[in-house]
């Protein structure tokens, strides 16, 4: 039996965090846990982000620009019956068949009321 070694990928996204809101860019801030993860990983600091949470999360999960996911008008509310259309495959849906275990934690409003992730 041949064992396949998989890498461990983690993505973090934070609303309203600017370039200088983390310790590795601002010596006045102490963010030791984030600094530790960043120091042993890759910091992606050249990117496009939407000004609202739902469009940003849809883009992160699908790898598409927000205009391509249908999220251009801001954040979805918890009572809305809308969400990410199933025609857009998420990173988890792409990586799962390749042998990765995928988990999602956080605010999931944009996936819609009938989200069946869990």
GROMACS .gro file of C-alpha atoms in nm:
model
  118
    1UNK     CA    1   0.000   0.000   0.000
    2UNK     CA    2   0.141   0.337  -0.104
    3UNK     CA    3   0.090   0.620   0.145
    4UNK     CA    4   0.023   0.965   0.004
    5UNK     CA    5   0.131   1.264   0.210
    6UNK     CA    6  -0.103   1.563   0.189
    7UNK     CA    7  -0.016   1.917   0.281
    8UNK     CA    8  -0.216   2.102   0.544
    9UNK     CA    9  -0.388   2.414   0.414
   10UNK     CA   10  -0.553   2.679   0.630
   11UNK     CA   11  -0.714   2.999   0.512
   12UNK     CA   12  -0.808   3.284   0.744
   13UNK     CA   13  -1.021   3.579   0.649
   14UNK     CA   14  -1.107   3.868   0.876
   15UNK     CA   15  -1.360   4.144   0.823
   16UNK     CA   16  -1.234   4.499   0.857
   17UNK     CA   17  -0.872   4.402   0.921
   18UNK     CA   18  -0.621   4.624   0.750
   19UNK     CA   19  -0.260   4.567   0.648
   20UNK     CA   20  -0.126   4.710   0.976
   21UNK     CA   21  -0.372   4.526   1.201
   22UNK     CA   22  -0.140   4.227   1.249
   23UNK     CA   23   0.186   4.198   1.439
   24UNK     CA   24   0.405   4.100   1.143
   25UNK     CA   25   0.325   4.434   0.974
   26UNK     CA   26   0.296   4.653   1.283
   27UNK     CA   27   0.543   4.622   1.571
   28UNK     CA   28   0.302   4.808   1.802
   29UNK     CA   29   0.053   4.520   1.788
   30UNK     CA   30   0.103   4.189   1.965
   31UNK     CA   31  -0.058   3.901   1.777
   32UNK     CA   32   0.166   3.608   1.874
   33UNK     CA   33  -0.067   3.327   1.765
   34UNK     CA   34  -0.130   3.478   1.424
   35UNK     CA   35   0.239   3.568   1.393
   36UNK     CA   36   0.334   3.207   1.465
   37UNK     CA   37   0.101   3.070   1.199
   38UNK     CA   38   0.214   3.333   0.950
   39UNK     CA   39   0.579   3.262   1.022
   40UNK     CA   40   0.541   2.895   0.934
   41UNK     CA   41   0.319   2.952   0.633
   42UNK     CA   42   0.262   3.182   0.340
   43UNK     CA   43   0.126   3.534   0.387
   44UNK     CA   44  -0.094   3.640   0.098
   45UNK     CA   45  -0.097   4.017   0.124
   46UNK     CA   46  -0.163   4.120  -0.236
   47UNK     CA   47  -0.527   4.051  -0.303
   48UNK     CA   48  -0.867   4.199  -0.377
   49UNK     CA   49  -1.127   4.202  -0.102
   50UNK     CA   50  -1.487   4.315  -0.109
   51UNK     CA   51  -1.601   4.572   0.149
   52UNK     CA   52  -1.869   4.337   0.290
   53UNK     CA   53  -1.848   3.989   0.442
   54UNK     CA   54  -2.071   3.778   0.213
   55UNK     CA   55  -1.898   3.877  -0.113
   56UNK     CA   56  -1.553   3.827   0.043
   57UNK     CA   57  -1.640   3.482   0.175
   58UNK     CA   58  -1.798   3.371  -0.152
   59UNK     CA   59  -1.482   3.479  -0.338
   60UNK     CA   60  -1.254   3.303  -0.090
   61UNK     CA   61  -1.446   2.976  -0.104
   62UNK     CA   62  -1.485   2.965  -0.481
   63UNK     CA   63  -1.169   3.138  -0.601
   64UNK     CA   64  -1.386   3.367  -0.816
   65UNK     CA   65  -1.423   3.742  -0.821
   66UNK     CA   66  -1.732   3.862  -0.633
   67UNK     CA   67  -1.894   3.981  -0.956
   68UNK     CA   68  -1.881   3.619  -1.076
   69UNK     CA   69  -2.058   3.475  -0.771
   70UNK     CA   70  -2.359   3.707  -0.771
   71UNK     CA   71  -2.260   3.875  -0.442
   72UNK     CA   72  -2.223   4.240  -0.531
   73UNK     CA   73  -2.477   4.413  -0.307
   74UNK     CA   74  -2.326   4.346   0.034
   75UNK     CA   75  -2.393   4.106   0.315
   76UNK     CA   76  -2.685   3.866   0.329
   77UNK     CA   77  -2.910   3.870   0.631
   78UNK     CA   78  -2.992   3.558   0.831
   79UNK     CA   79  -3.356   3.562   0.717
   80UNK     CA   80  -3.276   3.567   0.344
   81UNK     CA   81  -3.348   3.257   0.141
   82UNK     CA   82  -3.054   3.317  -0.090
   83UNK     CA   83  -2.706   3.178  -0.088
   84UNK     CA   84  -2.416   3.066  -0.301
   85UNK     CA   85  -2.555   2.897  -0.610
   86UNK     CA   86  -2.471   2.528  -0.633
   87UNK     CA   87  -2.321   2.577  -0.979
   88UNK     CA   88  -2.019   2.737  -0.809
   89UNK     CA   89  -1.787   2.470  -0.670
   90UNK     CA   90  -1.608   2.555  -0.347
   91UNK     CA   91  -1.247   2.472  -0.266
   92UNK     CA   92  -1.376   2.192  -0.041
   93UNK     CA   93  -1.572   2.041  -0.330
   94UNK     CA   94  -1.263   2.059  -0.551
   95UNK     CA   95  -1.013   1.930  -0.292
   96UNK     CA   96  -1.230   1.660  -0.129
   97UNK     CA   97  -1.211   1.418  -0.423
   98UNK     CA   98  -0.832   1.460  -0.419
   99UNK     CA   99  -0.817   1.313  -0.067
  100UNK     CA  100  -0.825   1.626   0.148
  101UNK     CA  101  -1.044   1.648   0.458
  102UNK     CA  102  -1.215   1.985   0.440
  103UNK     CA  103  -1.377   2.176   0.725
  104UNK     CA  104  -1.535   2.518   0.745
  105UNK     CA  105  -1.569   2.725   1.058
  106UNK     CA  106  -1.716   3.070   1.095
  107UNK     CA  107  -2.007   3.280   0.987
  108UNK     CA  108  -2.193   3.099   0.709
  109UNK     CA  109  -2.486   3.332   0.634
  110UNK     CA  110  -2.407   3.357   0.263
  111UNK     CA  111  -2.456   2.983   0.211
  112UNK     CA  112  -2.829   3.025   0.267
  113UNK     CA  113  -3.086   2.908   0.518
  114UNK     CA  114  -3.091   2.551   0.390
  115UNK     CA  115  -2.716   2.494   0.412
  116UNK     CA  116  -2.639   2.122   0.440
  117UNK     CA  117  -2.266   2.143   0.517
  118UNK     CA  118  -2.286   1.985   0.859
   0.00000   0.00000   0.00000
